């Protein structure tokens, strides 16, 4: 059977981080990886499509918690996952990234002590945080709270880059807990590269290669406030005059645009193509072939740095500063976007970038080595 290892997945950005680790553990003769889906994201195109693309099997365990306020969602995951811990007794649980399910499962593990009669070689499930140490230093972001708390209670902290190690050390974490394994999303990208390069999704939307921008926006700070959302719509119409846009709409963004009555502000513009959230391969195909990206996502800042596509991030800060210091990312305000786009489109625009260390496609192997040591 092998050693039981729970891999927690919950929301869209988790799937491409867990897939390489699942496949690498499955290839060993000692590990029994079990996928636990909390159900934070549940739509076909926010979840199932990623399982298909990343060749993940159906989740072994599904907690089906769905949406809710932060406390509701976190609480429901904790209650449901504690029941699973009682039945399953995993030796190790890997939590990923910074979503509500990450902290919920870590917290359930950290407080659940197995009764002595279970006679297990451990009294508590070991917790490993994949993508540890990232900090935006903005506690107004729910994800920042999730990151800080998860890192505080995890036994081992897998960081993607040097700045992650530095943040943890500054918070007083002992060096022995930190293992820099690199950026595991790059493993997914390399694993799927051939399939991504075969697709030509832009043509389906009548867009020409290197002559359109991909837009993704879903952060509460950008899309939950009506005034801000309206400014974004105005900005997108102006940007669309510079180059056509394709905008896969996150459910939160779609709902807010509809409720505010703003949808037609952008849907009437024929240079803006509004589409459903895309699967991993289809979305990466759009990014591979675009001229630039406008986003507020975390992961896309990293993917664009890796493949060398300019990225404009509409946020006042980022937990991924290496994408700015070494990569292709720039932070900007809604008001800045147009001048930044013009600059990128200008003939003398010269983008220098370097792929950060350990963003090499072998992160899952280093993660497996680390698990082996932890369980020895
Ligand atoms: C969550 C994460 C965020 C991550 C994002 C990626 C937290 C605090 N936030 O935010 O870090 O960047 O996922 O997408 O964990 N909805 C659907 N179908 C779905 C999922 C959600 O319709 O499959 C709707 C929900 O009903 C809700 C809205 O989308 O109204 C927001 O979903 P939620 O999971 O609460 O947060 P995200 O904004 O997706």
mmCIF file of C-alpha atoms and ligand atoms in Angstrom:
data_model
loop_
_atom_site.group_PDB
_atom_site.id
_atom_site.type_symbol
_atom_site.label_atom_id
_atom_site.label_comp_id
_atom_site.label_asym_id
_atom_site.label_seq_id
_atom_site.Cartn_x
_atom_site.Cartn_y
_atom_site.Cartn_z
ATOM 1 C CA UNK A 1 0.000 0.000 0.000
ATOM 2 C CA UNK A 2 2.799 2.418 0.825
ATOM 3 C CA UNK A 3 2.838 5.418 3.106
ATOM 4 C CA UNK A 4 -0.396 7.351 2.954
ATOM 5 C CA UNK A 5 0.139 10.953 1.853
ATOM 6 C CA UNK A 6 -2.800 13.339 1.487
ATOM 7 C CA UNK A 7 -2.539 15.979 -1.228
ATOM 8 C CA UNK A 8 -5.098 18.722 -0.581
ATOM 9 C CA UNK A 9 -6.585 20.511 -3.581
ATOM 10 C CA UNK A 10 -9.331 23.095 -3.388
ATOM 11 C CA UNK A 11 -9.278 25.886 -5.917
ATOM 12 C CA UNK A 12 -8.087 26.394 -9.455
ATOM 13 C CA UNK A 13 -4.529 27.562 -8.651
ATOM 14 C CA UNK A 14 -3.897 24.377 -6.619
ATOM 15 C CA UNK A 15 -4.343 21.814 -9.373
ATOM 16 C CA UNK A 16 -1.219 22.671 -11.402
ATOM 17 C CA UNK A 17 0.857 22.647 -8.206
ATOM 18 C CA UNK A 18 -0.314 19.230 -7.019
ATOM 19 C CA UNK A 19 -0.337 17.353 -10.349
ATOM 20 C CA UNK A 20 3.471 16.978 -10.720
ATOM 21 C CA UNK A 21 3.800 15.885 -7.090
ATOM 22 C CA UNK A 22 0.996 13.335 -7.456
ATOM 23 C CA UNK A 23 2.609 11.819 -10.552
ATOM 24 C CA UNK A 24 6.087 11.746 -8.956
ATOM 25 C CA UNK A 25 4.820 10.082 -5.754
ATOM 26 C CA UNK A 26 2.783 7.588 -7.738
ATOM 27 C CA UNK A 27 5.965 6.522 -9.556
ATOM 28 C CA UNK A 28 7.687 5.481 -6.293
ATOM 29 C CA UNK A 29 7.302 2.081 -4.649
ATOM 30 C CA UNK A 30 6.808 3.489 -1.154
ATOM 31 C CA UNK A 31 4.227 6.282 -1.373
ATOM 32 C CA UNK A 32 0.456 6.103 -1.591
ATOM 33 C CA UNK A 33 -0.691 9.587 -2.674
ATOM 34 C CA UNK A 34 -4.365 10.301 -1.951
ATOM 35 C CA UNK A 35 -6.022 13.333 -3.555
ATOM 36 C CA UNK A 36 -8.411 15.157 -1.234
ATOM 37 C CA UNK A 37 -10.569 17.782 -2.996
ATOM 38 C CA UNK A 38 -12.253 20.158 -0.583
ATOM 39 C CA UNK A 39 -14.721 21.372 -3.231
ATOM 40 C CA UNK A 40 -13.927 25.080 -2.763
ATOM 41 C CA UNK A 41 -14.063 25.306 -6.560
ATOM 42 C CA UNK A 42 -16.700 23.018 -8.058
ATOM 43 C CA UNK A 43 -17.616 24.185 -11.594
ATOM 44 C CA UNK A 44 -16.487 21.973 -14.459
ATOM 45 C CA UNK A 45 -14.340 24.725 -15.922
ATOM 46 C CA UNK A 46 -12.877 25.789 -12.540
ATOM 47 C CA UNK A 47 -11.997 22.237 -11.457
ATOM 48 C CA UNK A 48 -12.781 19.106 -13.536
ATOM 49 C CA UNK A 49 -11.213 20.486 -16.725
ATOM 50 C CA UNK A 50 -7.899 20.811 -14.857
ATOM 51 C CA UNK A 51 -8.022 17.211 -13.661
ATOM 52 C CA UNK A 52 -8.458 16.084 -17.270
ATOM 53 C CA UNK A 53 -5.689 18.318 -18.653
ATOM 54 C CA UNK A 54 -3.208 17.468 -15.901
ATOM 55 C CA UNK A 55 -4.012 13.741 -16.101
ATOM 56 C CA UNK A 56 -5.125 13.578 -12.495
ATOM 57 C CA UNK A 57 -7.499 10.785 -11.465
ATOM 58 C CA UNK A 58 -10.849 11.623 -9.860
ATOM 59 C CA UNK A 59 -10.213 12.793 -6.281
ATOM 60 C CA UNK A 60 -10.112 9.853 -3.837
ATOM 61 C CA UNK A 61 -11.945 11.969 -1.261
ATOM 62 C CA UNK A 62 -14.290 14.895 -1.920
ATOM 63 C CA UNK A 63 -15.385 17.177 0.922
ATOM 64 C CA UNK A 64 -17.884 19.153 -1.213
ATOM 65 C CA UNK A 65 -17.777 22.312 0.911
ATOM 66 C CA UNK A 66 -18.643 24.765 -1.888
ATOM 67 C CA UNK A 67 -18.734 28.555 -1.540
ATOM 68 C CA UNK A 68 -19.422 30.717 1.484
ATOM 69 C CA UNK A 69 -17.974 33.520 3.573
ATOM 70 C CA UNK A 70 -14.358 33.084 4.661
ATOM 71 C CA UNK A 71 -15.303 31.759 8.098
ATOM 72 C CA UNK A 72 -18.027 29.476 6.727
ATOM 73 C CA UNK A 73 -15.789 28.000 4.069
ATOM 74 C CA UNK A 74 -12.776 27.593 6.380
ATOM 75 C CA UNK A 75 -14.923 26.122 9.141
ATOM 76 C CA UNK A 76 -16.668 23.657 6.855
ATOM 77 C CA UNK A 77 -13.344 22.402 5.487
ATOM 78 C CA UNK A 78 -11.931 21.977 9.016
ATOM 79 C CA UNK A 79 -14.930 19.988 10.223
ATOM 80 C CA UNK A 80 -15.056 17.783 7.143
ATOM 81 C CA UNK A 81 -11.296 17.164 7.032
ATOM 82 C CA UNK A 82 -11.083 16.252 10.723
ATOM 83 C CA UNK A 83 -13.546 13.426 10.046
ATOM 84 C CA UNK A 84 -11.304 12.233 7.224
ATOM 85 C CA UNK A 85 -8.225 12.353 9.470
ATOM 86 C CA UNK A 86 -9.984 10.120 12.015
ATOM 87 C CA UNK A 87 -10.752 7.516 9.385
ATOM 88 C CA UNK A 88 -7.669 7.772 7.217
ATOM 89 C CA UNK A 89 -4.726 8.551 9.505
ATOM 90 C CA UNK A 90 -2.414 9.846 6.766
ATOM 91 C CA UNK A 91 1.260 10.001 7.719
ATOM 92 C CA UNK A 92 1.695 13.289 5.944
ATOM 93 C CA UNK A 93 -0.549 15.962 4.448
ATOM 94 C CA UNK A 94 0.602 18.422 1.814
ATOM 95 C CA UNK A 95 -1.311 21.721 1.752
ATOM 96 C CA UNK A 96 -0.782 24.061 -1.168
ATOM 97 C CA UNK A 97 -0.679 27.803 -1.765
ATOM 98 C CA UNK A 98 -2.820 30.269 0.128
ATOM 99 C CA UNK A 99 -6.521 29.520 -0.258
ATOM 100 C CA UNK A 100 -8.987 29.061 2.600
ATOM 101 C CA UNK A 101 -8.772 25.261 2.329
ATOM 102 C CA UNK A 102 -4.982 25.440 2.826
ATOM 103 C CA UNK A 103 -5.172 26.905 6.300
ATOM 104 C CA UNK A 104 -8.303 24.872 7.149
ATOM 105 C CA UNK A 105 -6.666 21.500 6.475
ATOM 106 C CA UNK A 106 -3.378 22.525 8.099
ATOM 107 C CA UNK A 107 -5.268 23.602 11.220
ATOM 108 C CA UNK A 108 -7.306 20.388 11.358
ATOM 109 C CA UNK A 109 -4.074 18.340 11.198
ATOM 110 C CA UNK A 110 -2.201 20.431 13.719
ATOM 111 C CA UNK A 111 -4.837 19.918 16.405
ATOM 112 C CA UNK A 112 -5.808 16.335 15.738
ATOM 113 C CA UNK A 113 -3.895 13.873 17.904
ATOM 114 C CA UNK A 114 -4.426 10.221 17.181
ATOM 115 C CA UNK A 115 -5.586 8.192 20.164
ATOM 116 C CA UNK A 116 -2.906 5.807 21.515
ATOM 117 C CA UNK A 117 -4.993 2.722 20.654
ATOM 118 C CA UNK A 118 -4.478 3.473 16.964
ATOM 119 C CA UNK A 119 -0.911 2.325 17.563
ATOM 120 C CA UNK A 120 0.456 4.400 14.739
ATOM 121 C CA UNK A 121 4.137 5.187 14.288
ATOM 122 C CA UNK A 122 3.228 8.857 14.688
ATOM 123 C CA UNK A 123 0.822 10.772 16.869
ATOM 124 C CA UNK A 124 -0.018 13.501 14.447
ATOM 125 C CA UNK A 125 -0.097 13.865 10.698
ATOM 126 C CA UNK A 126 2.956 15.792 9.519
ATOM 127 C CA UNK A 127 2.043 18.974 7.650
ATOM 128 C CA UNK A 128 4.038 20.191 4.670
ATOM 129 C CA UNK A 129 3.284 23.548 3.053
ATOM 130 C CA UNK A 130 3.949 23.668 -0.668
ATOM 131 C CA UNK A 131 4.661 27.284 -1.755
ATOM 132 C CA UNK A 132 5.699 28.490 1.690
ATOM 133 C CA UNK A 133 7.295 31.805 2.630
ATOM 134 C CA UNK A 134 5.549 34.071 0.125
ATOM 135 C CA UNK A 135 4.498 37.403 1.628
ATOM 136 C CA UNK A 136 2.750 40.422 0.135
ATOM 137 C CA UNK A 137 2.940 42.169 3.565
ATOM 138 C CA UNK A 138 -0.667 43.191 2.907
ATOM 139 C CA UNK A 139 -2.920 41.807 5.601
ATOM 140 C CA UNK A 140 -5.959 43.136 3.775
ATOM 141 C CA UNK A 141 -5.590 40.139 1.457
ATOM 142 C CA UNK A 142 -7.281 36.990 2.777
ATOM 143 C CA UNK A 143 -4.508 34.966 1.140
ATOM 144 C CA UNK A 144 -1.812 36.752 3.206
ATOM 145 C CA UNK A 145 -3.526 35.654 6.434
ATOM 146 C CA UNK A 146 -3.751 32.101 5.089
ATOM 147 C CA UNK A 147 -0.043 32.119 4.167
ATOM 148 C CA UNK A 148 1.202 33.412 7.517
ATOM 149 C CA UNK A 149 -0.952 31.046 9.564
ATOM 150 C CA UNK A 150 -0.214 27.990 7.433
ATOM 151 C CA UNK A 151 3.535 28.588 7.605
ATOM 152 C CA UNK A 152 3.340 29.009 11.384
ATOM 153 C CA UNK A 153 1.809 25.576 11.992
ATOM 154 C CA UNK A 154 3.407 23.478 9.234
ATOM 155 C CA UNK A 155 6.223 21.045 10.080
ATOM 156 C CA UNK A 156 8.098 21.507 6.820
ATOM 157 C CA UNK A 157 8.067 24.559 4.561
ATOM 158 C CA UNK A 158 8.770 24.071 0.871
ATOM 159 C CA UNK A 159 9.732 27.395 -0.670
ATOM 160 C CA UNK A 160 9.820 28.293 -4.383
ATOM 161 C CA UNK A 161 12.597 30.907 -4.252
ATOM 162 C CA UNK A 162 15.166 32.567 -2.020
ATOM 163 C CA UNK A 163 12.871 35.413 -0.937
ATOM 164 C CA UNK A 164 10.562 32.794 0.600
ATOM 165 C CA UNK A 165 13.402 31.499 2.777
ATOM 166 C CA UNK A 166 14.308 35.053 3.805
ATOM 167 C CA UNK A 167 10.750 35.916 4.834
ATOM 168 C CA UNK A 168 10.504 32.801 6.982
ATOM 169 C CA UNK A 169 13.874 33.375 8.653
ATOM 170 C CA UNK A 170 12.863 36.979 9.396
ATOM 171 C CA UNK A 171 9.768 35.601 11.127
ATOM 172 C CA UNK A 172 11.948 33.399 13.335
ATOM 173 C CA UNK A 173 11.447 30.052 11.605
ATOM 174 C CA UNK A 174 14.321 27.629 12.215
ATOM 175 C CA UNK A 175 16.353 26.925 9.081
ATOM 176 C CA UNK A 176 15.879 23.177 9.474
ATOM 177 C CA UNK A 177 12.183 23.454 8.653
ATOM 178 C CA UNK A 178 12.767 25.207 5.336
ATOM 179 C CA UNK A 179 13.454 23.249 2.158
ATOM 180 C CA UNK A 180 13.816 25.232 -1.043
ATOM 181 C CA UNK A 181 12.412 22.945 -3.718
ATOM 182 C CA UNK A 182 11.670 25.488 -6.474
ATOM 183 C CA UNK A 183 8.528 26.366 -8.392
ATOM 184 C CA UNK A 184 6.386 23.309 -9.008
ATOM 185 C CA UNK A 185 4.034 25.059 -11.461
ATOM 186 C CA UNK A 186 6.911 25.031 -13.926
ATOM 187 C CA UNK A 187 6.886 21.210 -13.744
ATOM 188 C CA UNK A 188 3.243 21.244 -14.897
ATOM 189 C CA UNK A 189 4.044 23.668 -17.661
ATOM 190 C CA UNK A 190 6.922 21.515 -18.928
ATOM 191 C CA UNK A 191 4.869 18.328 -18.512
ATOM 192 C CA UNK A 192 2.109 19.802 -20.694
ATOM 193 C CA UNK A 193 4.260 21.888 -23.056
ATOM 194 C CA UNK A 194 3.740 19.685 -26.122
ATOM 195 C CA UNK A 195 -0.050 19.727 -25.661
ATOM 196 C CA UNK A 196 -0.035 23.481 -25.079
ATOM 197 C CA UNK A 197 2.052 24.145 -28.200
ATOM 198 C CA UNK A 198 -0.266 21.982 -30.312
ATOM 199 C CA UNK A 199 -3.270 24.187 -29.480
ATOM 200 C CA UNK A 200 -4.113 27.423 -31.285
ATOM 201 C CA UNK A 201 -6.866 28.750 -29.094
ATOM 202 C CA UNK A 202 -6.320 32.351 -30.205
ATOM 203 C CA UNK A 203 -7.395 31.495 -33.764
ATOM 204 C CA UNK A 204 -10.688 30.147 -32.450
ATOM 205 C CA UNK A 205 -11.331 33.623 -31.058
ATOM 206 C CA UNK A 206 -10.152 35.311 -34.280
ATOM 207 C CA UNK A 207 -7.047 36.690 -32.626
ATOM 208 C CA UNK A 208 -3.674 36.894 -34.340
ATOM 209 C CA UNK A 209 -0.555 35.496 -32.682
ATOM 210 C CA UNK A 210 1.446 38.149 -30.765
ATOM 211 C CA UNK A 211 -1.247 40.701 -31.437
ATOM 212 C CA UNK A 212 -3.597 40.458 -28.462
ATOM 213 C CA UNK A 213 -3.521 40.669 -24.677
ATOM 214 C CA UNK A 214 -4.874 38.129 -22.196
ATOM 215 C CA UNK A 215 -6.787 39.671 -19.273
ATOM 216 C CA UNK A 216 -7.672 37.918 -15.997
ATOM 217 C CA UNK A 217 -9.074 39.753 -12.973
ATOM 218 C CA UNK A 218 -10.725 38.234 -9.925
ATOM 219 C CA UNK A 219 -9.240 39.730 -6.742
ATOM 220 C CA UNK A 220 -11.893 41.140 -4.373
ATOM 221 C CA UNK A 221 -9.870 44.404 -4.239
ATOM 222 C CA UNK A 222 -10.371 44.856 -8.002
ATOM 223 C CA UNK A 223 -13.788 43.395 -8.718
ATOM 224 C CA UNK A 224 -15.893 43.609 -5.543
ATOM 225 C CA UNK A 225 -16.141 47.406 -5.424
ATOM 226 C CA UNK A 226 -18.506 48.914 -8.004
ATOM 227 C CA UNK A 227 -16.508 52.076 -8.602
ATOM 228 C CA UNK A 228 -13.277 50.171 -9.127
ATOM 229 C CA UNK A 229 -15.014 47.703 -11.399
ATOM 230 C CA UNK A 230 -16.351 50.546 -13.521
ATOM 231 C CA UNK A 231 -12.872 52.057 -13.802
ATOM 232 C CA UNK A 232 -11.617 48.676 -14.960
ATOM 233 C CA UNK A 233 -14.303 48.499 -17.672
ATOM 234 C CA UNK A 234 -13.361 51.985 -18.904
ATOM 235 C CA UNK A 235 -9.674 51.076 -18.884
ATOM 236 C CA UNK A 236 -10.309 47.852 -20.830
ATOM 237 C CA UNK A 237 -12.182 49.753 -23.539
ATOM 238 C CA UNK A 238 -9.239 52.144 -23.884
ATOM 239 C CA UNK A 239 -6.680 49.342 -23.900
ATOM 240 C CA UNK A 240 -8.681 47.463 -26.536
ATOM 241 C CA UNK A 241 -7.982 50.372 -28.917
ATOM 242 C CA UNK A 242 -4.272 49.548 -28.628
ATOM 243 C CA UNK A 243 -4.687 45.800 -29.126
ATOM 244 C CA UNK A 244 -7.525 43.254 -28.964
ATOM 245 C CA UNK A 245 -8.207 41.603 -25.606
ATOM 246 C CA UNK A 246 -9.368 38.151 -24.587
ATOM 247 C CA UNK A 247 -10.816 38.033 -21.083
ATOM 248 C CA UNK A 248 -11.757 34.680 -19.492
ATOM 249 C CA UNK A 249 -14.251 35.670 -16.797
ATOM 250 C CA UNK A 250 -13.802 34.220 -13.310
ATOM 251 C CA UNK A 251 -17.202 33.426 -11.671
ATOM 252 C CA UNK A 252 -16.699 36.174 -9.078
ATOM 253 C CA UNK A 253 -15.983 38.762 -11.789
ATOM 254 C CA UNK A 254 -18.883 37.636 -13.993
ATOM 255 C CA UNK A 255 -21.297 37.803 -11.071
ATOM 256 C CA UNK A 256 -20.139 41.274 -10.040
ATOM 257 C CA UNK A 257 -20.269 42.630 -13.599
ATOM 258 C CA UNK A 258 -23.799 41.291 -13.989
ATOM 259 C CA UNK A 259 -25.032 42.552 -10.630
ATOM 260 C CA UNK A 260 -23.596 46.028 -11.227
ATOM 261 C CA UNK A 261 -25.126 46.140 -14.727
ATOM 262 C CA UNK A 262 -21.656 46.689 -16.237
ATOM 263 C CA UNK A 263 -21.432 43.645 -18.491
ATOM 264 C CA UNK A 264 -22.563 45.451 -21.647
ATOM 265 C CA UNK A 265 -19.910 48.137 -21.058
ATOM 266 C CA UNK A 266 -17.352 45.599 -22.258
ATOM 267 C CA UNK A 267 -19.416 42.955 -24.062
ATOM 268 C CA UNK A 268 -20.442 45.500 -26.723
ATOM 269 C CA UNK A 269 -16.817 46.123 -27.670
ATOM 270 C CA UNK A 270 -15.904 43.843 -30.555
ATOM 271 C CA UNK A 271 -12.206 44.111 -29.711
ATOM 272 C CA UNK A 272 -12.883 42.521 -26.310
ATOM 273 C CA UNK A 273 -13.601 38.778 -26.391
ATOM 274 C CA UNK A 274 -15.286 37.649 -23.173
ATOM 275 C CA UNK A 275 -15.013 33.897 -22.629
ATOM 276 C CA UNK A 276 -15.642 31.307 -19.941
ATOM 277 C CA UNK A 277 -12.734 30.296 -17.674
ATOM 278 C CA UNK A 278 -10.412 28.174 -19.826
ATOM 279 C CA UNK A 279 -8.858 24.803 -19.036
ATOM 280 C CA UNK A 280 -5.130 24.674 -18.213
ATOM 281 C CA UNK A 281 -3.933 23.736 -21.702
ATOM 282 C CA UNK A 282 -6.254 26.171 -23.480
ATOM 283 C CA UNK A 283 -5.387 29.039 -21.141
ATOM 284 C CA UNK A 284 -1.652 28.432 -21.434
ATOM 285 C CA UNK A 285 -2.026 28.314 -25.227
ATOM 286 C CA UNK A 286 -3.584 31.797 -25.079
ATOM 287 C CA UNK A 287 -0.707 33.017 -22.888
ATOM 288 C CA UNK A 288 2.044 31.395 -25.012
ATOM 289 C CA UNK A 289 0.800 33.256 -28.100
ATOM 290 C CA UNK A 290 -0.145 36.649 -26.663
ATOM 291 C CA UNK A 291 1.757 39.940 -26.712
ATOM 292 C CA UNK A 292 1.206 40.703 -23.028
ATOM 293 C CA UNK A 293 -0.917 39.805 -20.021
ATOM 294 C CA UNK A 294 -2.969 42.063 -17.736
ATOM 295 C CA UNK A 295 -3.822 40.254 -14.495
ATOM 296 C CA UNK A 296 -4.228 40.232 -10.735
ATOM 297 C CA UNK A 297 -3.500 36.521 -10.382
ATOM 298 C CA UNK A 298 -0.555 35.154 -8.424
ATOM 299 C CA UNK A 299 0.401 32.190 -10.575
ATOM 300 C CA UNK A 300 0.244 34.025 -13.904
ATOM 301 C CA UNK A 301 2.936 36.443 -12.706
ATOM 302 C CA UNK A 302 5.205 33.388 -12.430
ATOM 303 C CA UNK A 303 4.172 31.629 -15.630
ATOM 304 C CA UNK A 304 4.769 34.768 -17.714
ATOM 305 C CA UNK A 305 8.190 35.241 -16.099
ATOM 306 C CA UNK A 306 9.097 31.688 -17.054
ATOM 307 C CA UNK A 307 8.020 31.952 -20.687
ATOM 308 C CA UNK A 308 9.126 35.566 -21.163
ATOM 309 C CA UNK A 309 5.803 37.334 -21.751
ATOM 310 C CA UNK A 310 5.361 40.889 -20.340
ATOM 311 C CA UNK A 311 2.924 40.906 -17.412
ATOM 312 C CA UNK A 312 1.091 43.926 -15.992
ATOM 313 C CA UNK A 313 -0.230 43.136 -12.516
ATOM 314 C CA UNK A 314 -2.994 45.398 -11.222
ATOM 315 C CA UNK A 315 -2.063 45.247 -7.549
ATOM 316 C CA UNK A 316 -0.225 47.522 -5.118
ATOM 317 C CA UNK A 317 2.055 44.651 -4.029
ATOM 318 C CA UNK A 318 2.993 41.081 -4.805
ATOM 319 C CA UNK A 319 3.991 38.068 -2.742
ATOM 320 C CA UNK A 320 6.104 37.058 -5.753
ATOM 321 C CA UNK A 321 8.671 39.926 -5.984
ATOM 322 C CA UNK A 322 11.160 37.770 -7.886
ATOM 323 C CA UNK A 323 8.852 38.101 -10.921
ATOM 324 C CA UNK A 324 9.661 41.830 -10.843
ATOM 325 C CA UNK A 325 13.343 41.802 -9.871
ATOM 326 C CA UNK A 326 14.254 38.976 -12.264
ATOM 327 C CA UNK A 327 11.169 38.400 -14.378
ATOM 328 C CA UNK A 328 8.801 40.137 -16.768
ATOM 329 C CA UNK A 329 6.275 41.455 -14.250
ATOM 330 C CA UNK A 330 5.368 45.085 -13.375
ATOM 331 C CA UNK A 331 2.960 46.244 -10.691
ATOM 332 C CA UNK A 332 0.558 48.946 -11.818
ATOM 333 C CA UNK A 333 -2.639 50.800 -11.080
ATOM 334 C CA UNK A 334 -5.714 50.818 -13.291
ATOM 335 C CA UNK A 335 -4.750 54.339 -14.402
ATOM 336 C CA UNK A 336 -1.238 53.187 -15.411
ATOM 337 C CA UNK A 337 -2.231 50.345 -17.686
ATOM 338 C CA UNK A 338 -2.549 52.204 -20.956
ATOM 339 C CA UNK A 339 0.814 53.937 -20.822
ATOM 340 C CA UNK A 340 2.468 50.648 -19.796
ATOM 341 C CA UNK A 341 0.811 48.829 -22.705
ATOM 342 C CA UNK A 342 1.929 51.565 -25.132
ATOM 343 C CA UNK A 343 5.462 51.229 -23.806
ATOM 344 C CA UNK A 344 5.469 47.450 -24.294
ATOM 345 C CA UNK A 345 4.120 47.868 -27.843
ATOM 346 C CA UNK A 346 6.706 50.505 -28.767
ATOM 347 C CA UNK A 347 9.458 49.481 -31.178
ATOM 348 C CA UNK A 348 12.299 50.172 -28.744
ATOM 349 C CA UNK A 349 10.831 48.143 -25.877
ATOM 350 C CA UNK A 350 13.564 45.867 -24.622
ATOM 351 C CA UNK A 351 12.647 43.359 -21.962
ATOM 352 C CA UNK A 352 15.455 41.724 -20.029
ATOM 353 C CA UNK A 353 14.605 38.819 -17.777
ATOM 354 C CA UNK A 354 16.098 35.773 -16.139
ATOM 355 C CA UNK A 355 14.314 32.581 -15.101
ATOM 356 C CA UNK A 356 14.763 32.227 -11.307
ATOM 357 C CA UNK A 357 16.864 29.361 -9.924
ATOM 358 C CA UNK A 358 15.093 26.029 -9.435
ATOM 359 C CA UNK A 359 12.236 26.950 -11.761
ATOM 360 C CA UNK A 360 13.444 24.060 -13.865
ATOM 361 C CA UNK A 361 10.775 21.357 -14.125
ATOM 362 C CA UNK A 362 12.374 19.132 -11.450
ATOM 363 C CA UNK A 363 10.689 20.525 -8.362
ATOM 364 C CA UNK A 364 8.434 17.495 -7.833
ATOM 365 C CA UNK A 365 11.514 15.228 -7.645
ATOM 366 C CA UNK A 366 12.986 17.426 -4.919
ATOM 367 C CA UNK A 367 9.639 17.378 -3.096
ATOM 368 C CA UNK A 368 9.562 13.564 -3.180
ATOM 369 C CA UNK A 369 13.124 13.411 -1.775
ATOM 370 C CA UNK A 370 12.070 15.767 1.004
ATOM 371 C CA UNK A 371 9.014 13.625 1.897
ATOM 372 C CA UNK A 372 11.194 10.527 1.985
ATOM 373 C CA UNK A 373 13.470 12.200 4.548
ATOM 374 C CA UNK A 374 10.548 13.455 6.641
ATOM 375 C CA UNK A 375 9.021 9.979 6.873
ATOM 376 C CA UNK A 376 12.282 8.128 7.531
HETATM 377 C C1 LIG B 1 -10.150 31.738 -4.435
HETATM 378 C C2 LIG B 1 -8.951 32.014 -3.538
HETATM 379 C C3 LIG B 1 -7.956 32.886 -4.288
HETATM 380 C C4 LIG B 1 -7.589 32.291 -5.625
HETATM 381 C C5 LIG B 1 -8.854 32.044 -6.410
HETATM 382 C C6 LIG B 1 -8.586 31.441 -7.770
HETATM 383 C C7 LIG B 1 -9.358 32.163 -1.095
HETATM 384 C C8 LIG B 1 -9.454 33.113 0.029
HETATM 385 N N1 LIG B 1 -9.310 32.735 -2.326
HETATM 386 O O1 LIG B 1 -10.825 32.978 -4.653
HETATM 387 O O2 LIG B 1 -6.780 33.015 -3.526
HETATM 388 O O3 LIG B 1 -6.753 33.184 -6.343
HETATM 389 O O4 LIG B 1 -9.687 31.159 -5.650
HETATM 390 O O5 LIG B 1 -9.774 31.341 -8.496
HETATM 391 O O6 LIG B 1 -9.327 30.975 -0.879
HETATM 392 N N2 LIG B 1 -17.627 30.192 -7.762
HETATM 393 C C9 LIG B 1 -18.320 29.518 -8.734
HETATM 394 N N3 LIG B 1 -17.811 28.340 -9.171
HETATM 395 C C10 LIG B 1 -16.662 27.805 -8.675
HETATM 396 C C11 LIG B 1 -15.976 28.517 -7.671
HETATM 397 C C12 LIG B 1 -16.470 29.708 -7.231
HETATM 398 O O7 LIG B 1 -19.350 29.955 -9.219
HETATM 399 O O8 LIG B 1 -16.261 26.712 -9.116
HETATM 400 C C13 LIG B 1 -18.162 31.474 -7.281
HETATM 401 C C14 LIG B 1 -18.561 31.387 -5.812
HETATM 402 O O9 LIG B 1 -19.879 31.087 -5.687
HETATM 403 C C15 LIG B 1 -18.232 32.756 -5.287
HETATM 404 C C16 LIG B 1 -17.116 33.233 -6.194
HETATM 405 O O10 LIG B 1 -17.105 32.413 -7.326
HETATM 406 O O11 LIG B 1 -19.304 33.615 -5.453
HETATM 407 C C17 LIG B 1 -15.799 33.258 -5.495
HETATM 408 O O12 LIG B 1 -15.329 31.938 -5.174
HETATM 409 P P1 LIG B 1 -14.370 31.643 -3.922
HETATM 410 O O13 LIG B 1 -13.851 30.275 -3.999
HETATM 411 O O14 LIG B 1 -15.052 32.062 -2.672
HETATM 412 O O15 LIG B 1 -13.174 32.646 -4.070
HETATM 413 P P2 LIG B 1 -12.287 33.045 -5.307
HETATM 414 O O16 LIG B 1 -12.584 34.449 -5.607
HETATM 415 O O17 LIG B 1 -12.366 32.059 -6.436
#
